[in-house]
CSV table of C-alpha atoms in Angstrom, one decimal:
chain,number,residue,atom,x,y,z
A,1,MET,CA,1.8,-0.5,23.7
A,2,LYS,CA,-0.9,0.8,21.7
A,3,SER,CA,-0.5,4.3,22.4
A,4,GLY,CA,3.3,3.9,21.2
A,5,LEU,CA,2.1,2.7,18.1
A,6,TYR,CA,-0.3,5.9,17.5
A,7,SER,CA,2.7,7.9,18.7
A,8,PHE,CA,4.7,6.4,16.0
A,9,LEU,CA,2.5,7.1,13.4
A,10,PHE,CA,1.9,10.6,14.4
A,11,ALA,CA,5.5,11.2,14.4
A,12,MET,CA,6.1,9.8,11.0
A,13,TRP,CA,3.1,11.9,9.7
A,14,GLY,CA,5.0,15.2,11.4
A,15,LEU,CA,8.2,14.1,9.8
A,16,ILE,CA,6.8,13.7,6.4
A,17,ILE,CA,5.3,17.2,6.8
A,18,ILE,CA,8.5,18.4,8.0
A,19,GLY,CA,10.5,16.7,5.6
A,20,GLY,CA,8.3,17.8,2.7
A,21,GLY,CA,8.7,21.4,3.8
A,22,ILE,CA,12.5,21.1,3.8
A,23,MET,CA,12.6,19.4,0.4
A,24,VAL,CA,10.2,22.2,-1.0
A,25,VAL,CA,12.4,24.8,0.7
A,26,LEU,CA,15.7,23.4,-0.7
A,27,LEU,CA,14.9,21.8,-3.9
A,28,GLY,CA,12.1,24.2,-4.9
A,29,PRO,CA,14.0,27.1,-5.8
A,30,PHE,CA,17.3,25.3,-6.8
A,31,SER,CA,18.5,25.7,-10.6
A,32,ILE,CA,21.5,25.7,-12.4
A,33,GLN,CA,21.3,27.7,-15.9
A,34,GLN,CA,25.0,28.0,-17.2
A,35,TYR,CA,25.3,24.6,-18.7
A,36,GLY,CA,23.2,25.1,-21.9
A,37,ASP,CA,20.8,22.6,-23.1
A,38,PHE,CA,21.7,20.2,-20.3
A,39,HIS,CA,20.9,22.7,-17.4
A,40,TRP,CA,18.0,20.3,-16.5
A,41,ILE,CA,19.7,17.3,-16.4
A,42,ILE,CA,22.4,18.9,-14.0
A,43,THR,CA,19.7,20.4,-12.0
A,44,SER,CA,17.8,17.2,-11.5
A,45,GLY,CA,20.9,15.3,-10.6
A,46,ILE,CA,21.6,17.5,-7.7
A,47,LYS,CA,18.0,17.3,-6.7
A,48,VAL,CA,18.2,13.5,-6.4
A,49,THR,CA,21.5,13.6,-4.6
A,50,ILE,CA,19.7,15.9,-2.1
A,51,ALA,CA,16.5,14.1,-2.1
A,52,LEU,CA,18.5,11.0,-1.2
A,53,ILE,CA,20.6,12.5,1.6
A,54,LEU,CA,17.1,13.8,3.1
A,55,VAL,CA,15.8,10.6,2.7
A,56,VAL,CA,18.5,8.9,4.4
A,57,ILE,CA,18.5,11.4,7.4
A,58,TRP,CA,14.6,10.9,7.5
A,59,ILE,CA,15.3,7.2,7.9
A,60,LEU,CA,17.8,7.5,10.7
A,61,ILE,CA,15.7,9.9,12.6
A,62,LEU,CA,13.0,7.5,12.5
A,63,SER,CA,14.9,4.6,13.3
A,64,LYS,CA,16.0,6.7,16.7
A,65,LEU,CA,12.5,7.4,17.2
A,66,LYS,CA,11.4,3.7,16.8
A,67,ASN,CA,14.1,2.7,19.5
A,68,TYR,CA,12.7,5.4,21.6
A,69,ILE,CA,9.1,4.7,21.6
A,70,PHE,CA,9.3,1.0,21.6
A,71,LYS,CA,12.4,0.5,23.7
A,72,LYS,CA,10.4,-1.8,26.2
A,73,GLU,CA,8.8,-3.8,23.2
A,74,LEU,CA,12.0,-4.1,21.1
A,75,LYS,CA,13.6,-6.4,23.8
A,76,PHE,CA,12.6,-9.5,21.7
B,1,MET,CA,-21.8,17.1,-12.4
B,2,ILE,CA,-24.5,14.5,-13.8
B,3,GLU,CA,-21.9,13.4,-16.3
B,4,LEU,CA,-19.6,12.2,-13.5
B,5,ILE,CA,-22.1,10.9,-11.4
B,6,ILE,CA,-23.5,8.2,-13.5
B,7,PRO,CA,-20.0,6.5,-14.5
B,8,ALA,CA,-19.1,6.9,-10.9
B,9,ILE,CA,-22.3,5.0,-9.6
B,10,ILE,CA,-22.1,2.2,-12.5
B,11,SER,CA,-18.5,1.6,-12.0
B,12,CYS,CA,-18.8,1.1,-8.1
B,13,ILE,CA,-21.7,-1.2,-8.7
B,14,LEU,CA,-19.8,-3.3,-11.2
B,15,ALA,CA,-16.5,-3.3,-9.0
B,16,PHE,CA,-18.4,-4.5,-6.0
B,17,PHE,CA,-20.9,-7.0,-7.5
B,18,VAL,CA,-18.2,-8.6,-10.1
B,19,VAL,CA,-16.1,-9.4,-6.9
B,20,TYR,CA,-19.4,-10.4,-4.9
B,21,PHE,CA,-20.6,-12.9,-7.7
B,22,SER,CA,-17.6,-14.4,-9.0
B,23,THR,CA,-15.6,-15.3,-5.7
B,24,PRO,CA,-18.0,-18.0,-4.6
B,25,PRO,CA,-17.5,-20.0,-8.0
B,26,LEU,CA,-13.6,-19.1,-7.7
B,27,ILE,CA,-13.4,-20.6,-4.4
B,28,LYS,CA,-15.2,-23.6,-5.8
B,29,ILE,CA,-12.9,-23.9,-8.8
B,30,LEU,CA,-9.9,-23.5,-6.6
B,31,VAL,CA,-11.0,-26.1,-4.1
B,32,LYS,CA,-11.7,-28.6,-6.9
B,33,LYS,CA,-8.5,-28.0,-8.3
B,34,ASN,CA,-6.7,-28.5,-5.0
B,35,TYR,CA,-5.4,-24.7,-5.0
B,36,THR,CA,-5.4,-24.4,-1.4
B,37,VAL,CA,-3.3,-23.4,1.5
B,38,LYS,CA,-3.4,-24.3,5.4
B,39,ASP,CA,-4.6,-21.4,7.6
B,40,MET,CA,-1.6,-21.2,10.0
B,41,ASN,CA,-3.5,-19.6,12.5
B,42,LYS,CA,-6.3,-22.0,13.0
B,43,LYS,CA,-6.2,-24.8,15.6
B,44,GLU,CA,-8.1,-27.2,13.2
B,45,ASN,CA,-6.4,-28.2,9.8
B,46,ILE,CA,-8.5,-25.6,7.6
B,47,MET,CA,-7.5,-25.4,3.9
B,48,VAL,CA,-8.4,-21.9,2.3
B,49,ALA,CA,-8.6,-21.4,-1.5
B,50,ARG,CA,-6.1,-19.3,-3.0
B,51,PRO,CA,-5.5,-16.9,-4.9
B,52,GLY,CA,-8.3,-14.6,-4.7
B,53,GLY,CA,-6.5,-12.3,-7.1
B,54,ILE,CA,-8.5,-13.5,-10.3
B,55,SER,CA,-11.9,-12.1,-9.1
B,56,ILE,CA,-10.4,-8.9,-7.8
B,57,ILE,CA,-8.5,-8.0,-11.0
B,58,LEU,CA,-11.7,-9.0,-13.0
B,59,ALA,CA,-13.6,-6.4,-11.3
B,60,ILE,CA,-10.9,-3.8,-11.5
B,61,VAL,CA,-10.5,-4.2,-15.2
B,62,VAL,CA,-14.3,-4.4,-15.8
B,63,SER,CA,-15.1,-1.3,-13.9
B,64,GLU,CA,-12.2,0.8,-15.3
B,65,ILE,CA,-13.1,-0.3,-18.8
B,66,ILE,CA,-16.5,1.2,-18.2
B,67,LEU,CA,-15.0,4.6,-16.8
B,68,TYR,CA,-12.6,4.3,-19.8
B,69,GLY,CA,-15.8,4.5,-22.0
B,70,PHE,CA,-17.0,7.7,-20.2
B,71,PHE,CA,-13.6,9.6,-19.8
B,72,GLN,CA,-11.2,8.4,-22.2
B,73,LEU,CA,-8.2,9.0,-19.9
B,74,ASN,CA,-4.7,7.7,-20.3
B,75,GLU,CA,-4.6,7.7,-16.5
B,76,ILE,CA,-7.3,5.0,-16.8
B,77,LEU,CA,-5.4,3.0,-19.3
B,78,ALA,CA,-2.2,3.2,-17.0
B,79,ILE,CA,-4.1,1.7,-13.8
B,80,ILE,CA,-5.7,-1.0,-16.1
B,81,ILE,CA,-2.1,-1.9,-17.7
B,82,THR,CA,-0.1,-1.6,-14.6
B,83,THR,CA,-2.6,-3.3,-12.2
B,84,THR,CA,-3.0,-6.4,-14.6
B,85,ALA,CA,0.9,-6.7,-15.1
B,86,ALA,CA,1.0,-6.6,-11.2
B,87,PHE,CA,-1.5,-9.0,-11.0
B,88,LEU,CA,0.2,-11.3,-13.2
B,89,ILE,CA,3.4,-10.8,-11.5
B,90,GLY,CA,1.8,-12.1,-8.4
B,91,TYR,CA,0.2,-15.1,-10.0
B,92,VAL,CA,3.5,-16.2,-11.0
B,93,ASP,CA,4.7,-16.0,-7.6
B,94,ASP,CA,1.6,-17.7,-6.5
B,95,ARG,CA,2.1,-20.6,-8.7
B,96,LYS,CA,5.7,-21.0,-8.5
B,97,VAL,CA,8.2,-19.5,-5.7
B,98,MET,CA,10.4,-17.1,-7.1
B,99,GLY,CA,13.5,-15.2,-5.6
B,100,GLY,CA,13.5,-12.1,-3.6
B,101,TRP,CA,14.5,-10.0,-6.7
B,102,PHE,CA,11.5,-11.1,-8.7
B,103,LYS,CA,8.6,-8.9,-7.4
B,104,PRO,CA,10.4,-5.6,-6.7
B,105,VAL,CA,12.2,-5.8,-10.4
B,106,THR,CA,9.1,-7.0,-12.2
B,107,LEU,CA,6.9,-4.6,-10.3
B,108,ALA,CA,9.4,-1.7,-11.4
B,109,ILE,CA,8.7,-2.8,-14.9
B,110,ALA,CA,4.8,-2.7,-14.6
B,111,ALA,CA,5.2,0.9,-13.6
B,112,LEU,CA,6.7,1.8,-17.1
B,113,PRO,CA,3.4,2.4,-18.7
B,114,ILE,CA,2.4,5.2,-16.6
B,115,ILE,CA,5.7,6.9,-17.8
B,116,PHE,CA,4.9,6.1,-21.4
B,117,LEU,CA,1.0,7.2,-21.0
B,118,GLY,CA,2.3,10.4,-19.6
B,119,ALA,CA,-0.3,9.8,-17.1
B,120,TYR,CA,1.9,11.9,-14.4
B,121,ASP,CA,2.5,15.3,-13.3
B,122,SER,CA,6.1,15.7,-12.4
B,123,ASN,CA,5.5,18.2,-9.6
B,124,LEU,CA,5.3,16.8,-6.1
B,125,THR,CA,2.8,18.9,-3.9
B,126,PHE,CA,3.6,19.2,0.0
B,127,PRO,CA,1.1,20.3,2.2
B,128,LEU,CA,1.7,23.8,3.8
B,129,PHE,CA,4.7,24.4,1.7
B,130,GLY,CA,3.4,23.8,-1.9
B,131,ASP,CA,5.0,22.3,-5.1
B,132,VAL,CA,8.4,21.2,-5.9
B,133,GLN,CA,9.6,20.5,-9.6
B,134,ILE,CA,11.4,17.3,-9.8
B,135,PRO,CA,11.4,16.0,-13.4
B,136,LEU,CA,14.0,13.4,-13.5
B,137,LEU,CA,13.9,12.6,-9.7
B,138,TYR,CA,9.8,12.0,-10.2
B,139,LEU,CA,10.5,9.2,-12.8
B,140,GLY,CA,12.4,7.2,-10.1
B,141,LEU,CA,9.7,8.0,-8.0
B,142,ILE,CA,7.3,6.3,-10.5
B,143,ILE,CA,9.3,3.4,-10.9
B,144,PHE,CA,9.9,2.8,-7.2
B,145,MET,CA,6.2,3.7,-6.0
B,146,ILE,CA,4.7,0.6,-7.4
B,147,PRO,CA,7.1,-1.9,-5.9
B,148,ILE,CA,6.8,-0.4,-2.7
B,149,THR,CA,3.0,0.0,-2.6
B,150,GLY,CA,2.6,-3.6,-3.8
B,151,ASN,CA,4.8,-5.3,-1.5
B,152,THR,CA,3.4,-3.1,1.4
B,153,ILE,CA,0.1,-4.4,1.0
B,154,ASN,CA,1.6,-7.9,0.2
B,155,SER,CA,3.3,-7.7,3.5
B,156,ILE,CA,0.5,-6.9,5.9
B,157,ASP,CA,-1.4,-9.8,4.3
B,158,VAL,CA,-0.6,-12.0,7.5
B,159,LEU,CA,-4.2,-12.4,9.0
B,160,ASN,CA,-7.7,-13.2,7.9
B,161,GLY,CA,-9.0,-10.1,6.2
B,162,VAL,CA,-6.4,-7.8,7.2
B,163,ALA,CA,-5.1,-7.0,3.6
B,164,SER,CA,-8.7,-6.3,2.1
B,165,GLY,CA,-9.8,-4.5,5.3
B,166,PHE,CA,-7.0,-2.3,5.4
B,167,MET,CA,-7.3,-1.7,1.8
B,168,VAL,CA,-11.0,-0.5,2.2
B,169,ILE,CA,-10.1,2.1,4.6
B,170,ALA,CA,-6.9,3.3,2.8
B,171,SER,CA,-8.4,3.4,-0.6
B,172,PHE,CA,-11.8,5.3,0.5
B,173,THR,CA,-9.4,7.7,2.3
B,174,LEU,CA,-7.5,8.2,-0.8
B,175,SER,CA,-11.0,8.9,-2.5
B,176,ILE,CA,-12.2,11.4,-0.1
B,177,CYS,CA,-8.8,13.2,-0.3
B,178,LEU,CA,-9.0,13.4,-4.1
B,179,PHE,CA,-12.6,14.8,-3.5
B,180,ILE,CA,-11.4,17.4,-1.0
B,181,LEU,CA,-8.7,18.3,-3.5
B,182,GLN,CA,-11.2,18.8,-6.3
B,183,ASN,CA,-9.6,16.2,-8.6
B,184,TYR,CA,-13.2,14.6,-9.4
B,185,GLU,CA,-12.4,12.4,-12.3
B,186,ILE,CA,-9.5,10.7,-10.6
B,187,ALA,CA,-11.4,10.5,-7.3
B,188,ILE,CA,-14.2,8.5,-9.5
B,189,VAL,CA,-11.5,6.5,-11.3
B,190,SER,CA,-10.2,5.7,-7.7
B,191,LEU,CA,-13.2,4.4,-6.2
B,192,PRO,CA,-13.7,0.9,-7.6
B,193,LEU,CA,-10.7,0.0,-5.4
B,194,GLY,CA,-12.4,0.8,-2.5
B,195,PHE,CA,-15.7,-1.3,-3.5
B,196,VAL,CA,-13.5,-4.2,-4.8
B,197,SER,CA,-11.7,-4.6,-1.3
B,198,LEU,CA,-14.9,-4.1,0.5
B,199,ALA,CA,-16.6,-6.9,-1.8
B,200,PHE,CA,-13.5,-9.1,-1.2
B,201,TYR,CA,-13.4,-8.5,2.5
B,202,LYS,CA,-16.6,-10.2,2.9
B,203,TYR,CA,-14.9,-13.7,1.8
B,204,HIS,CA,-11.8,-12.8,3.4
B,205,LYS,CA,-12.5,-11.9,6.8
B,206,ILE,CA,-12.2,-14.0,9.8
B,207,PRO,CA,-12.8,-17.2,9.0
B,208,SER,CA,-11.5,-16.7,5.6
B,209,LYS,CA,-13.0,-18.6,2.6
B,210,ILE,CA,-10.2,-17.4,0.4
B,211,PHE,CA,-6.8,-15.9,0.6
B,212,PRO,CA,-5.9,-13.0,-2.1
B,213,GLY,CA,-2.4,-14.3,-2.7
B,214,ASP,CA,0.1,-12.3,-3.7
B,215,SER,CA,-2.0,-11.8,-7.0
B,216,GLY,CA,-4.6,-10.2,-5.1
B,217,ALA,CA,-2.1,-8.2,-2.7
B,218,LEU,CA,-0.2,-6.9,-5.5
B,219,THR,CA,-3.1,-6.1,-7.7
B,220,PHE,CA,-4.4,-3.8,-4.5
B,221,GLY,CA,-0.9,-2.1,-3.9
B,222,ALA,CA,-0.1,-1.4,-7.3
B,223,MET,CA,-3.8,0.2,-8.2
B,224,TYR,CA,-3.3,1.9,-5.2
B,225,GLY,CA,0.2,3.4,-6.1
B,226,VAL,CA,-1.0,4.3,-9.7
B,227,ILE,CA,-4.0,6.4,-8.4
B,228,ALA,CA,-1.5,8.1,-6.0
B,229,ILE,CA,0.6,9.1,-9.0
B,230,ILE,CA,-1.8,9.8,-11.3
B,231,GLY,CA,-3.9,11.9,-8.7
B,232,GLY,CA,-0.9,14.0,-7.5
B,233,VAL,CA,-1.5,12.6,-4.1
B,234,GLU,CA,1.7,10.7,-3.5
B,235,ILE,CA,2.0,12.2,0.4
B,236,ILE,CA,-1.4,11.7,1.2
B,237,ALA,CA,-1.2,8.1,0.0
B,238,ALA,CA,1.9,7.4,1.8
B,239,ILE,CA,0.1,9.0,5.2
B,240,ALA,CA,-3.0,6.7,4.9
B,241,LEU,CA,-0.9,3.7,4.1
B,242,LEU,CA,1.3,4.2,7.0
B,243,PRO,CA,0.6,1.2,9.5
B,244,ALA,CA,1.5,-0.9,6.7
B,245,VAL,CA,4.8,1.2,6.1
B,246,ILE,CA,5.5,0.8,9.5
B,247,ASN,CA,5.2,-3.0,9.4
B,248,SER,CA,7.7,-3.1,6.4
B,249,PHE,CA,9.8,-0.6,7.8
B,250,LEU,CA,10.3,-2.5,11.3
B,251,PHE,CA,10.6,-5.5,9.1
B,252,LEU,CA,13.3,-4.1,7.1
B,253,ALA,CA,15.1,-2.4,10.2
B,254,SER,CA,15.3,-5.7,12.1
B,255,VAL,CA,16.6,-8.1,9.2
B,256,LYS,CA,18.6,-5.3,7.4
B,257,ARG,CA,18.3,-6.8,3.9
B,258,VAL,CA,15.4,-7.1,1.2
B,259,VAL,CA,14.2,-10.6,1.7
B,260,GLU,CA,11.1,-12.9,1.3
B,261,HIS,CA,9.1,-13.5,4.5
B,262,ARG,CA,9.4,-17.5,3.8
B,263,GLN,CA,13.3,-17.1,3.8
B,264,ILE,CA,13.4,-15.7,7.3
B,265,LYS,CA,14.0,-18.7,9.8
B,266,GLY,CA,12.8,-17.0,13.1
B,267,LYS,CA,9.2,-17.1,14.1
B,268,PRO,CA,8.0,-13.5,15.1
B,269,VAL,CA,4.7,-15.0,16.6
B,270,GLU,CA,3.6,-18.2,18.0
B,271,HIS,CA,0.2,-19.7,19.4
B,272,THR,CA,-0.8,-20.2,23.0
B,273,ASP,CA,-2.7,-23.3,24.1
B,274,ASP,CA,-6.0,-21.8,23.5
B,275,PHE,CA,-4.6,-20.4,20.0
B,276,LYS,CA,-4.4,-16.8,20.6
B,277,LEU,CA,-1.4,-15.2,19.0
B,278,LYS,CA,1.7,-14.1,21.1
B,279,ALA,CA,4.8,-12.4,20.3
B,280,THR,CA,7.9,-14.9,20.4
B,281,ASN,CA,11.1,-13.9,22.2
B,282,ASP,CA,13.0,-15.2,19.2
B,283,LYS,CA,16.0,-12.8,18.6
B,284,THR,CA,16.7,-13.9,14.7
B,285,ALA,CA,12.8,-13.2,14.3
B,286,PRO,CA,11.9,-10.0,12.5
B,287,VAL,CA,10.1,-7.4,14.3
B,288,THR,CA,6.7,-6.8,12.7
B,289,LEU,CA,3.5,-4.6,13.4
B,290,VAL,CA,1.8,-7.7,14.5
B,291,ARG,CA,4.5,-8.8,17.0
B,292,LEU,CA,4.7,-5.0,18.2
B,293,ILE,CA,0.9,-5.2,19.0
B,294,LEU,CA,1.4,-8.6,20.7
B,295,ALA,CA,4.2,-7.1,22.5
B,296,GLY,CA,1.2,-6.0,25.4
B,297,GLY,CA,0.0,-9.7,25.8
B,298,PRO,CA,-1.7,-12.5,23.6
B,299,LEU,CA,-4.8,-11.4,21.1
B,300,THR,CA,-7.0,-13.4,19.1
B,301,GLU,CA,-6.4,-13.2,15.6
B,302,LYS,CA,-9.7,-11.0,15.1
B,303,GLN,CA,-8.6,-8.7,18.0
B,304,VAL,CA,-5.2,-8.1,15.9
B,305,GLY,CA,-6.9,-7.4,13.0
B,306,PHE,CA,-9.2,-4.6,14.7
B,307,VAL,CA,-6.0,-2.9,15.9
B,308,ILE,CA,-4.7,-2.9,12.4
B,309,PHE,CA,-7.9,-1.3,11.3
B,310,LYS,CA,-7.8,1.1,14.2
B,311,LEU,CA,-4.6,2.2,13.0
B,312,ALA,CA,-5.5,2.6,9.5
B,313,ILE,CA,-8.3,4.7,10.5
B,314,PHE,CA,-6.2,6.9,12.5
B,315,SER,CA,-3.7,7.5,9.8
B,316,GLY,CA,-6.6,8.0,7.4
B,317,ILE,CA,-7.8,10.9,9.4
B,318,LEU,CA,-4.1,12.0,9.5
B,319,ALA,CA,-4.1,11.9,5.7
B,320,ILE,CA,-7.6,13.8,5.4
B,321,ILE,CA,-6.2,16.7,7.8
B,322,THR,CA,-3.1,16.4,5.3
B,323,ALA,CA,-5.6,17.1,2.2
B,324,PHE,CA,-7.0,19.8,4.2
B,325,MET,CA,-3.6,21.3,4.5
B,326,MET,CA,-2.7,21.3,1.0
B,327,GLY,CA,-5.0,24.1,0.4
B,328,VAL,CA,-3.1,26.2,2.9
B,329,SER,CA,0.2,27.8,2.2
B,330,LEU,CA,2.7,29.3,4.6
């Protein structure tokens, strides 16, 4: 049981590092310039949308991982 | 360097001893006024004083005001205002049962001084991959961060000494990481949180003489969240907090909605005849970290607490490794 918790912690850590990397690679260089003074708002809006999608994917992966690691314990 | 060491020592001593000396009289006052709650995990009918958040916020405000005298940083003002607001929100919840929306919404409002004081950098830094600039998204992150850290610490305040002991480990980890990243001023500003938690743990550890209450837990969590933002160590702070994050994640994944613990009918944990803690088979009860720990068999309250502390130390080590990884670029 306890090893399962440590594995889950380690997996979450790995997901944060990888998720962060994807965020930097995807969102970092992203920019729209053709909308004059409002380009930063549009760019930020798109970044927010991508970030939210990434968070949802992250939670789904984590949920699958939780069910896999704790499949015995979660039969409450 | 000496100009940093002296304020650090003074604020840490004050943070520790204000809690150390103010908590015993606070316990007496609370008991006299009958501000006590039953310790549910004891066989006997033991009543424990609550809330201890009063001595916690007193120590934080005193030590941070001293630091402000030395550094005059807006970041310190952000800590004082947001943490005090979180304490007041928790205190209202301690005195009066509020709806499930109350804490998240009001804590989000409590985060606004961080934005108004400009005490943040909108770059989000990740290990190995570097920064990402997210000006608008970062404002949202600030608004969400304080309710999340506040409620995350509040959600693990289920056993004697766990919330304060966990905060000792997580906050000192965060301070170490800030020193590793050479963010010395914010590292010093963060130190009082660890010392306040340490002094409070003396009275909160098993058998508890006082409970922090929502006011104490939200104060701990909000200050932790503010330090993460003003220090630019949001990712590291999240990693150091992972066992508590797991607890919230498991809870939300099982109940599938934002709800107060007291609104949940099913009991995740029950007592054996010798008053050890045991996971229930109740399918309507939420899955929590404690329930998962107890899935392997009954344990005493003290043993469960130590398992949580070991998990906190493990995630603290991961956080420190992450801090070192911040200096490495792929």
